[in-house]
Tab-separated table of C-alpha atoms in Angstrom:
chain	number	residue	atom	x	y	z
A	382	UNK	CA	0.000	0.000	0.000
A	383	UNK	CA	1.423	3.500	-0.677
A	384	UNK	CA	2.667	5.200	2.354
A	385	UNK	CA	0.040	8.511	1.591
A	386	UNK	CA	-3.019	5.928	1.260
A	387	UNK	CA	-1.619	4.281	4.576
A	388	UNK	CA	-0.785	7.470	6.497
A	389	UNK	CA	-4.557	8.598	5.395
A	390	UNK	CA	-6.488	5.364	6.487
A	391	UNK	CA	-4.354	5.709	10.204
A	392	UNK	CA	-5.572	9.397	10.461
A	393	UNK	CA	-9.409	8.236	9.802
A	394	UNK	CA	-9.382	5.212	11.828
A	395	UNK	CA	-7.129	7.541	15.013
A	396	UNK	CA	-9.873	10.209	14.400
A	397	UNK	CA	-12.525	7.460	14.502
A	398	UNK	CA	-11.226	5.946	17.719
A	399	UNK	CA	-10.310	9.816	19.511
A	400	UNK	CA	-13.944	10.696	18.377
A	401	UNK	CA	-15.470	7.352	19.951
A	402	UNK	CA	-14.286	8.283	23.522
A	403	UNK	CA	-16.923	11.159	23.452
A	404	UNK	CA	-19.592	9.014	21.940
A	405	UNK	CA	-21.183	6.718	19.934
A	406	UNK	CA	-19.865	5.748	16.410
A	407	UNK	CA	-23.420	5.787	15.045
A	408	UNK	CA	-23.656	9.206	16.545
A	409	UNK	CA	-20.804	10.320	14.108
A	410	UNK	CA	-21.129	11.480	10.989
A	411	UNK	CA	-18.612	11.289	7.426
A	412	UNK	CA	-18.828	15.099	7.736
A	413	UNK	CA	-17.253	15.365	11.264
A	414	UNK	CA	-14.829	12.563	11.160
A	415	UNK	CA	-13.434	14.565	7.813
A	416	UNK	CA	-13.513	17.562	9.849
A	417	UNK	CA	-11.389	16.634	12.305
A	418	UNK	CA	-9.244	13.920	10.136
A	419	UNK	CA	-8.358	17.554	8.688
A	420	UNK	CA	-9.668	14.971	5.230
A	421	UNK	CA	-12.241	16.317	2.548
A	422	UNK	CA	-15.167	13.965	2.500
A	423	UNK	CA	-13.635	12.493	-1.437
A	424	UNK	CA	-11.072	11.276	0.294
A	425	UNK	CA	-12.547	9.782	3.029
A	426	UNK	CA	-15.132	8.118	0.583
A	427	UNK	CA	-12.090	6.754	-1.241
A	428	UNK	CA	-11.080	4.778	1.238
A	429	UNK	CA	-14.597	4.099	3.334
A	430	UNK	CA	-18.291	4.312	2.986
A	431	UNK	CA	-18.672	5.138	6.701
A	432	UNK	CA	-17.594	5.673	10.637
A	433	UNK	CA	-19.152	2.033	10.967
A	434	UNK	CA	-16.926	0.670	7.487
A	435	UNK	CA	-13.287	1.855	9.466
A	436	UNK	CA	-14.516	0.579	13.119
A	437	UNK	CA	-15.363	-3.026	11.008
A	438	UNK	CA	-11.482	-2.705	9.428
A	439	UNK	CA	-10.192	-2.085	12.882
A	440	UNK	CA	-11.528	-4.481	14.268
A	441	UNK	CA	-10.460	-6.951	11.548
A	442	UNK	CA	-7.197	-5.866	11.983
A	443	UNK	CA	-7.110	-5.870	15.714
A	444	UNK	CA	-8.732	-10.135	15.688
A	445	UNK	CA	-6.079	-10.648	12.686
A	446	UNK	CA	-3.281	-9.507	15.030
A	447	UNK	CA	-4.860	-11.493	17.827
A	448	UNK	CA	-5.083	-14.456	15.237
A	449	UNK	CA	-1.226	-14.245	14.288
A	450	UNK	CA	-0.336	-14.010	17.760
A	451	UNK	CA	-2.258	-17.444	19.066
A	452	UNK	CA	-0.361	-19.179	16.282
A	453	UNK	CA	-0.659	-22.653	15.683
A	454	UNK	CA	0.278	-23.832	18.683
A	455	UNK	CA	-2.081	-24.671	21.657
A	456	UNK	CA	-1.377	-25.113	25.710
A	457	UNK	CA	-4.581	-25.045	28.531
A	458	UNK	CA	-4.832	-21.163	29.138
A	459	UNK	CA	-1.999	-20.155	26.623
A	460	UNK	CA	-4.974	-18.770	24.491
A	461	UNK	CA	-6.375	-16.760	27.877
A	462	UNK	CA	-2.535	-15.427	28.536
A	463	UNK	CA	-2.048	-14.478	24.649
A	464	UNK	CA	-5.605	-12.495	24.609
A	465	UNK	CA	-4.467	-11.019	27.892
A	466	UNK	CA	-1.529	-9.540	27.286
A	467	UNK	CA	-2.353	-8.434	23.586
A	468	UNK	CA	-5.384	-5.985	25.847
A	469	UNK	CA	-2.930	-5.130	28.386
A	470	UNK	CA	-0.550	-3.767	24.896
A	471	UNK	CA	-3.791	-2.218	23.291
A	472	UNK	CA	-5.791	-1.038	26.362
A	473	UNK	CA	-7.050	2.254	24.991
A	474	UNK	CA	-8.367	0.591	21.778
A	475	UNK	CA	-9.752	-2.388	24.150
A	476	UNK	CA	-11.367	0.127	26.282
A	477	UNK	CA	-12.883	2.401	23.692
A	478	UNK	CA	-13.942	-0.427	21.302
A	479	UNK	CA	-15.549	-2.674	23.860
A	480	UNK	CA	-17.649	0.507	25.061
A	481	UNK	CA	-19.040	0.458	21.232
A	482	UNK	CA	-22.223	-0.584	21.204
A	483	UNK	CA	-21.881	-1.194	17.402
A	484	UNK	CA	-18.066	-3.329	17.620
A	485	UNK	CA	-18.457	-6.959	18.009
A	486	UNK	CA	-15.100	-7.357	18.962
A	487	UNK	CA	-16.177	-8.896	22.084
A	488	UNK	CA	-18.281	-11.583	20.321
A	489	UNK	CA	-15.278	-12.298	17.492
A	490	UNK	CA	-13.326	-13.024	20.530
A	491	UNK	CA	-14.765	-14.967	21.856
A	492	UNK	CA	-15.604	-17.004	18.887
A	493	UNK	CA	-12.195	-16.977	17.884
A	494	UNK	CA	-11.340	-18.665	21.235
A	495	UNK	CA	-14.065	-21.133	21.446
A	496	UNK	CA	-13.412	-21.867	17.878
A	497	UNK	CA	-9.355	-22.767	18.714
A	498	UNK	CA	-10.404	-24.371	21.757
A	499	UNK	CA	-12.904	-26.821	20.171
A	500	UNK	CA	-10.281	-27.749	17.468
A	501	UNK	CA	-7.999	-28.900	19.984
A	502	UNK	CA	-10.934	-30.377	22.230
A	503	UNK	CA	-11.903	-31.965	18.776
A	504	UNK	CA	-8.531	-33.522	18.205
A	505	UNK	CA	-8.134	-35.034	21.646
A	506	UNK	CA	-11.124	-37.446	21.328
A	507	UNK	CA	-13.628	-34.744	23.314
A	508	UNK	CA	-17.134	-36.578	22.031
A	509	UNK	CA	-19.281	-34.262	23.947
A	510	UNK	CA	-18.935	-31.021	21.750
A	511	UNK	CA	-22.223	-29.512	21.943
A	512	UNK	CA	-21.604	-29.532	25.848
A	513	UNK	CA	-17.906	-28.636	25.454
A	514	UNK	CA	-19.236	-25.408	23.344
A	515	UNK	CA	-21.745	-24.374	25.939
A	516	UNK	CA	-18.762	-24.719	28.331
A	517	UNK	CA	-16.732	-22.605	26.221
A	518	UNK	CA	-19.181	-19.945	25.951
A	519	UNK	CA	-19.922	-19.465	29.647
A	520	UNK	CA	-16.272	-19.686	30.315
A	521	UNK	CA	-15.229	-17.516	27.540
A	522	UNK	CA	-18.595	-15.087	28.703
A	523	UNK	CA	-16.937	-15.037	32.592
A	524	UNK	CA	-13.358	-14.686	31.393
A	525	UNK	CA	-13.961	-11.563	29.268
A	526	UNK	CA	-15.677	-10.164	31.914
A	527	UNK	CA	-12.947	-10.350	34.393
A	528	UNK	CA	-10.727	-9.149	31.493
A	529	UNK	CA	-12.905	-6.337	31.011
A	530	UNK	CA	-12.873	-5.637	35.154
A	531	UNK	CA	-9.261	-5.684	34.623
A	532	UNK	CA	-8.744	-3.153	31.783
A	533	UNK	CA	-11.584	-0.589	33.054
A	534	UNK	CA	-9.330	-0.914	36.436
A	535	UNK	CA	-6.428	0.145	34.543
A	536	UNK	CA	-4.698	-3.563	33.836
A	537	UNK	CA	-2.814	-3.392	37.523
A	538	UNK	CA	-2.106	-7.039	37.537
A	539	UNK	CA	-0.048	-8.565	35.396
A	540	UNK	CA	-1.606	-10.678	32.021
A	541	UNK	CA	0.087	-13.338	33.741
A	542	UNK	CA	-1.491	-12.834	36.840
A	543	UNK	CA	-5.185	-12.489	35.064
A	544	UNK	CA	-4.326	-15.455	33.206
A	545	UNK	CA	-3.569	-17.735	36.171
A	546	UNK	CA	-7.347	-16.207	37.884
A	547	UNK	CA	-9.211	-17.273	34.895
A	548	UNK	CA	-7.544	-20.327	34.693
A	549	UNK	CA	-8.544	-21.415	38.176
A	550	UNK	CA	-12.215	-19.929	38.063
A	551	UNK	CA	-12.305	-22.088	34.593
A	552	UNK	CA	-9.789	-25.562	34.088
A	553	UNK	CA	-11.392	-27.625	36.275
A	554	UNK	CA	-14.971	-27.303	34.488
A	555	UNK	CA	-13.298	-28.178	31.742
A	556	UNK	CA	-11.518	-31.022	32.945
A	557	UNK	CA	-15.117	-32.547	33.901
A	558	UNK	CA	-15.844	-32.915	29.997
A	559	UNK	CA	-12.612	-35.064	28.984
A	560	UNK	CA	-13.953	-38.455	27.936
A	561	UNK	CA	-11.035	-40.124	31.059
């Protein structure tokens, strides 16, 4: 990509994000995020067709990075410690994206977890996937939520630290599903 085109999406998608920690993306219009992208509304249309078009290609980015970073390999709460510490490295976009009532980042996560989990679960003879889904959802659902608890209060433990909490609040359910 040339570096102008580049340079110009990260000023819309900065303005985006500045402008969605004083409200709500569907609140924003092309005309203001040009105004204060310092952008005429061409350009932005060159690139976008709305606010909600560059919060989508965020947030593709942001589960792409997250994707890259979980690699191929797999480890009991390696996925919880890689999510953790890629929020406490992106807290600000964490905090205002998860405040977006319009970003399903939240849900993408937690599909992307359930969906490496299940894989794994899959290829270690687990036979009771339907259950070891609905596991995975309330787990992932309780996990994000002390995740969340732990960026809004300013990520003072470690990602380590979170990781280990979740894990004990969550292994052993998991451990009742294995087919031993």
């Amino acid at each position: 990509m040339d570096k102008r085109v580049e340079r110009t999406r990260r000023t819309i998608r900065n303005t985006l994000l500045s402008l969605m920690g004083e409200k709500p993306v569907e609140r924003i219009t092309t005309t203001e995020l040009c105004r204060e992208a310092h952008i005429n509304r061409n350009t932005f249309y060159a690139h976008y067709c709305s606010p909600e078009d560059v919060l989508r290609e965020i947030e593709d980015e942001l589960v792409a990075n997250v994707e890259t970073e979980l690699g191929k390999g797999y480890k009991e709460g390696e996925v919880t410690l890689t999510m953790s510490r890629h929020v406490a490295r992106h807290q600000e976009l964490y905090r205002v994206l998860w405040r977006c009532k319009s970003s399903r980042l939240k849900e993408r996560a937690i599909d992307l977890v359930i969906g490496r989990s299940l894989g794994v679960w899959r290829g270690e003879g687990l036979t009771a996937l339907s259950e070891g889904e609905l596991f995975l959802r309330y787990a992932a659902q309780g996990s994000l939520a002390v995740v969340e608890r732990w960026l809004y209060d300013g990520c003072r433990a470690t990602p380590e630290e979170i990781t280990e909490l979740i894990n004990r609040f969550t292994l052993e359910g998991k451990r009742s599903l294995d087919p031993a």
